[in-house]
Short mmCIF file of C-alpha atoms in Angstrom, two decimals:
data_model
loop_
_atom_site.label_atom_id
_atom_site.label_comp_id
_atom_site.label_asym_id
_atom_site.label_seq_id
_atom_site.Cartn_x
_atom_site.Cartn_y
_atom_site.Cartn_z
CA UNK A 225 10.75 56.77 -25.60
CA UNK A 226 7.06 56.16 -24.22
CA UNK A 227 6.63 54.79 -20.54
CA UNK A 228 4.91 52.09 -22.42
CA UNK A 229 8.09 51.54 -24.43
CA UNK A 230 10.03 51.70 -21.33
CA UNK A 231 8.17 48.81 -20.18
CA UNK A 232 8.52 46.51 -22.77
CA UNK A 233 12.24 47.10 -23.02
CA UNK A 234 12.26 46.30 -19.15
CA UNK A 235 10.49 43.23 -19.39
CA UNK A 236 12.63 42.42 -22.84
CA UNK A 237 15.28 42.47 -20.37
CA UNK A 238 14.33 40.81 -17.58
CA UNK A 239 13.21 37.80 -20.32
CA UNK A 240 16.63 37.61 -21.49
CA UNK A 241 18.29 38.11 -17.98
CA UNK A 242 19.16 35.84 -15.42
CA UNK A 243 15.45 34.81 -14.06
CA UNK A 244 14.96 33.73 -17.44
CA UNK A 245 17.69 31.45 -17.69
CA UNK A 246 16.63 30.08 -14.28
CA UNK A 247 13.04 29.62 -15.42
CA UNK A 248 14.50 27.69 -18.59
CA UNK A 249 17.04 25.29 -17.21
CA UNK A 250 14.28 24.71 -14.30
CA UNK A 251 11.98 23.73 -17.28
CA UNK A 252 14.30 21.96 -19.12
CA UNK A 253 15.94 19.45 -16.27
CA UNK A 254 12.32 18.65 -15.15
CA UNK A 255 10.67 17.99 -18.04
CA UNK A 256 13.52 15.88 -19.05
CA UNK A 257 13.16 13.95 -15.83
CA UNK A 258 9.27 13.54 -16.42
CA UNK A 259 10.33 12.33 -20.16
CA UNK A 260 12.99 9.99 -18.62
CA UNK A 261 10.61 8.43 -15.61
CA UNK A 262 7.23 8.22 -17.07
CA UNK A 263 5.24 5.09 -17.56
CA UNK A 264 7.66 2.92 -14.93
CA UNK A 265 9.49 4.77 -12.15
CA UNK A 266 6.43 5.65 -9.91
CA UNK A 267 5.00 2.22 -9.69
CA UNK A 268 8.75 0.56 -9.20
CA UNK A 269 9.55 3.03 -6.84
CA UNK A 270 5.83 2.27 -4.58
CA UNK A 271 6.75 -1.62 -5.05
CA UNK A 272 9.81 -1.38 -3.86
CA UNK A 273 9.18 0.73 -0.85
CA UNK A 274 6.46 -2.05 0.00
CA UNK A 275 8.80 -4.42 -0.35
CA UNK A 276 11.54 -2.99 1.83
CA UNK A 277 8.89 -1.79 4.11
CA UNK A 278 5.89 -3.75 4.84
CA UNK A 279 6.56 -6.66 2.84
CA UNK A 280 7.97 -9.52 5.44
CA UNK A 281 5.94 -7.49 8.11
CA UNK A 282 3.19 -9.08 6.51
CA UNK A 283 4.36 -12.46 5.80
CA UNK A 284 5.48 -12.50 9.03
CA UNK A 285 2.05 -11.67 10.30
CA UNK A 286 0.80 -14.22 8.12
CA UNK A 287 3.31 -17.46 8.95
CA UNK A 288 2.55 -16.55 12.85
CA UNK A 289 -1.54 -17.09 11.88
CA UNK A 290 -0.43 -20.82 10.65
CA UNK A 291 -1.74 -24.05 12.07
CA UNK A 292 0.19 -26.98 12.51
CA UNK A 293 1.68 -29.41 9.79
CA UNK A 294 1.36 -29.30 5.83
CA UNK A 295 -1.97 -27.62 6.24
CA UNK A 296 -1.67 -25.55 8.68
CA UNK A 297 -3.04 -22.77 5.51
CA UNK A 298 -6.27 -24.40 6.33
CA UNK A 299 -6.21 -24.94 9.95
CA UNK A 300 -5.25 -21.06 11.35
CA UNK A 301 -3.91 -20.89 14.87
CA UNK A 302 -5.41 -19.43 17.77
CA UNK A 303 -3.48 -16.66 17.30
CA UNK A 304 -4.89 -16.08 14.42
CA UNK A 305 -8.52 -15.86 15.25
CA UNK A 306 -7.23 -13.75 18.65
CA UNK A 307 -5.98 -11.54 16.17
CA UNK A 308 -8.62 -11.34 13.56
CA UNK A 309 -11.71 -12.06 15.38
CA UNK A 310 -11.06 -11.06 19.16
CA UNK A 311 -15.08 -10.51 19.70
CA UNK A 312 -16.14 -13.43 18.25
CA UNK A 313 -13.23 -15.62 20.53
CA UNK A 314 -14.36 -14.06 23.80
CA UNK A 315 -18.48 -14.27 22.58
CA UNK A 316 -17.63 -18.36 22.12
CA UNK A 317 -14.80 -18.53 25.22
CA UNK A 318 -11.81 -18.77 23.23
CA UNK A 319 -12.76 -22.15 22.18
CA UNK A 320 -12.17 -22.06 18.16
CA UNK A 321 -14.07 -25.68 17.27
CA UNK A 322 -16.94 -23.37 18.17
CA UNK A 323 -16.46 -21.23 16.26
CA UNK A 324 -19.26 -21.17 13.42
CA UNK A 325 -17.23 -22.15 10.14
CA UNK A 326 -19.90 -19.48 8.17
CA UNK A 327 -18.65 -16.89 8.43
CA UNK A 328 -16.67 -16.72 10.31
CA UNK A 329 -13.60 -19.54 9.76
CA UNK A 330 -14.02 -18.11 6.25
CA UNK A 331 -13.05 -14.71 7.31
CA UNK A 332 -9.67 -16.11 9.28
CA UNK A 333 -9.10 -17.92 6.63
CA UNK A 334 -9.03 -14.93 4.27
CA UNK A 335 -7.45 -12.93 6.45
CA UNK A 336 -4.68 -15.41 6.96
CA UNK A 337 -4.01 -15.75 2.87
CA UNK A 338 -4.51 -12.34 2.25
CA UNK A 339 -1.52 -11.67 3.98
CA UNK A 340 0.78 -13.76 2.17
CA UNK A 341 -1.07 -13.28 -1.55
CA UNK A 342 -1.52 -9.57 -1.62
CA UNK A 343 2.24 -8.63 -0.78
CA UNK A 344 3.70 -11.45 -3.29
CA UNK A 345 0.86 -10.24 -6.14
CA UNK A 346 2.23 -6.40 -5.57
CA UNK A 347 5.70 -7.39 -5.25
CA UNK A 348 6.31 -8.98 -8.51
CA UNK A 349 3.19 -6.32 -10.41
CA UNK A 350 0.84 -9.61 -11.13
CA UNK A 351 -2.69 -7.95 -11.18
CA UNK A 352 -1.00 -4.92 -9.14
CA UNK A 353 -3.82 -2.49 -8.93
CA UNK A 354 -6.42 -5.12 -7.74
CA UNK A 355 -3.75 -6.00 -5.34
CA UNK A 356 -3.18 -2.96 -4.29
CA UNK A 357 -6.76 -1.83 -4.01
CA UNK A 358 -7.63 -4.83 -1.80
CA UNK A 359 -4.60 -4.03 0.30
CA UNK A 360 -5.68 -0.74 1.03
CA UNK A 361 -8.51 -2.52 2.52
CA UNK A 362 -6.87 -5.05 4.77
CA UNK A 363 -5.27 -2.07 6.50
CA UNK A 364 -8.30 -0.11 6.88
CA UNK A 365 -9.91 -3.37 8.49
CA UNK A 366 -6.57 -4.40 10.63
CA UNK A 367 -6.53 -0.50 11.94
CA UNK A 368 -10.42 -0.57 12.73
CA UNK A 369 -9.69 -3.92 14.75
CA UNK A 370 -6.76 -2.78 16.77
CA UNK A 371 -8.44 0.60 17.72
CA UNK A 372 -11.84 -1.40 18.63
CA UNK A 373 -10.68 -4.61 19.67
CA UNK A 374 -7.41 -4.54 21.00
CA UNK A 375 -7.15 -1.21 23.04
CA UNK A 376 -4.54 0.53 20.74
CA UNK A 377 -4.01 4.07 22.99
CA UNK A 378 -5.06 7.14 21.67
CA UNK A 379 -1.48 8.53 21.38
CA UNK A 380 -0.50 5.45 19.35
CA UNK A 381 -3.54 6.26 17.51
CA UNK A 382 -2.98 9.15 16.73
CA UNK A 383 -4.84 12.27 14.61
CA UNK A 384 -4.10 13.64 11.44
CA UNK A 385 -2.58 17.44 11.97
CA UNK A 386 -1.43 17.05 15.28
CA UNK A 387 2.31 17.89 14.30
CA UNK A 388 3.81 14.76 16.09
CA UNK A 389 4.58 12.15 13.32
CA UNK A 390 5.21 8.97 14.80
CA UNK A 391 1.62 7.69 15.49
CA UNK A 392 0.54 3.61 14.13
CA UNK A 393 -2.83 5.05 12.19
CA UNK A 394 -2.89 8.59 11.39
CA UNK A 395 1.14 8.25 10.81
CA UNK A 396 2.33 5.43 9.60
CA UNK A 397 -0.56 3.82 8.20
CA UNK A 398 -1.72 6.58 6.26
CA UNK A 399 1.69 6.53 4.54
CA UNK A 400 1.04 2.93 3.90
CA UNK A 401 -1.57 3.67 2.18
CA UNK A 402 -0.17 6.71 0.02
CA UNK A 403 2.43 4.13 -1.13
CA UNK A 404 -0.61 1.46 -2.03
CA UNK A 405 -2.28 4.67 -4.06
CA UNK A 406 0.60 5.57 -5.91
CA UNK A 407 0.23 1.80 -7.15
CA UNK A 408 -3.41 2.30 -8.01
CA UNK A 409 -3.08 5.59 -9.85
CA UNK A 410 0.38 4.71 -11.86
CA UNK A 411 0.17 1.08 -12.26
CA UNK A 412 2.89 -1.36 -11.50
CA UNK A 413 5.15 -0.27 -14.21
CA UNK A 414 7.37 -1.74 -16.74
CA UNK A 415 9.23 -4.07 -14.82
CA UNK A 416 6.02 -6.53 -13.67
CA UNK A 417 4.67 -9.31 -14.53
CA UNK A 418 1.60 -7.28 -15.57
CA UNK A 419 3.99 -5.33 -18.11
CA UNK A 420 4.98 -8.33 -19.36
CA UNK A 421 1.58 -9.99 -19.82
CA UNK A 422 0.22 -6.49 -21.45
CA UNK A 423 2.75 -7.22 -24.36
CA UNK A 424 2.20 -10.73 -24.49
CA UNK A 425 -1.57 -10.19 -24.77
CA UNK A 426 -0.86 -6.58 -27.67
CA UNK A 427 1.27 -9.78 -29.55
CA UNK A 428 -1.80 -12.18 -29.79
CA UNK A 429 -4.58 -9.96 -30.40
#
């Protein structure tokens, strides 16, 4: 027998042995999960861990930016402005009536809804991408304002690579984000409003 003969026998053998049989169940439980989770589990899973994780945070957040009464959606608080616009308060002496309503009653305003739209929009997958897109912004914005406005430390701060984990920007907000992406790039997934308005739309056209 030829060393080249040897060879292929060898490698005949070592397809047939055990490290093949690894390779192949390997192969075959994976793909099987792909088969089983594709086209829904991603997007459920990113909803859901915005729901469990960030999604009264932010109503919260919003409910404390209230005004007063019925309206109080159109009236923010102070709080809310302090917390928005902290430049623009101390520029006009913490007095909000005057406050310029262009832009910048428009802006609290905004702010204020966005936290109680976005999270509902991305909880129940109603226009979930979009949602999620414009989410990814409010946190950008809310980060850039408590770095530049309200004197978040540099160790709460943070840096990405610095091996400590537990940072508010680098840390946790970047994995805020992640979750928000996974929404953009898979979509809400089957069980969403925007599933069930896909179908609904397929039956009429």
């Amino acid at each position: 027998m030829t060393d080249t003969q040897h060879a292929e026998t060898g490698s005949t053998q070592i397809a047939a042995g055990p490290v093949a049989m690894i390779v192949r169940l390997h192969n075959a439980v994976f793909a099987g999960l792909d088969r089983a989770l594709a086209g829904w589990f991603n997007g459920l899973a990113a909803r859901f861990a915005f729901f469990s994780l960030l999604f009264f945070y932010y109503l919260n957040s919003g409910w404390n930016k209230l005004g007063d009464g019925i309206f109080g959606f159109l009236n923010p608080s102070i709080g809310a402005y302090a917390s928005i616009l902290p430049p623009v308060m101390e520029h006009y002496g913490f007095d909000v009536d005057a406050i310029p309503f262009f832009p910048w009653d428009i802006i609290v305003l905004l702010g204020t809804w966005t936290e109680f739209l976005l999270p509902i929009m991305i909880v129940i997958g109603l226009f979930s991408r979009i949602a999620a897109i414009g989410m990814i912004v409010f946190v950008i914005v809310q980060s850039y304002v408590d770095v530049a406005f309200h004197g978040l430390e540099a160790k709460f701060v943070g840096s990405m690579f610095d091996r400590l984990p537990d940072a508010i920007i680098f840390d946790q907000r970047m994995l805020w984000i992640f979750v928000l992406l996974m929404i953009v790039v898979n979509g809400p997934g089957r069980i969403s409003v925007d599933h069930l308005l896909g179908r609904w739309f397929n039956a009429r056209t």
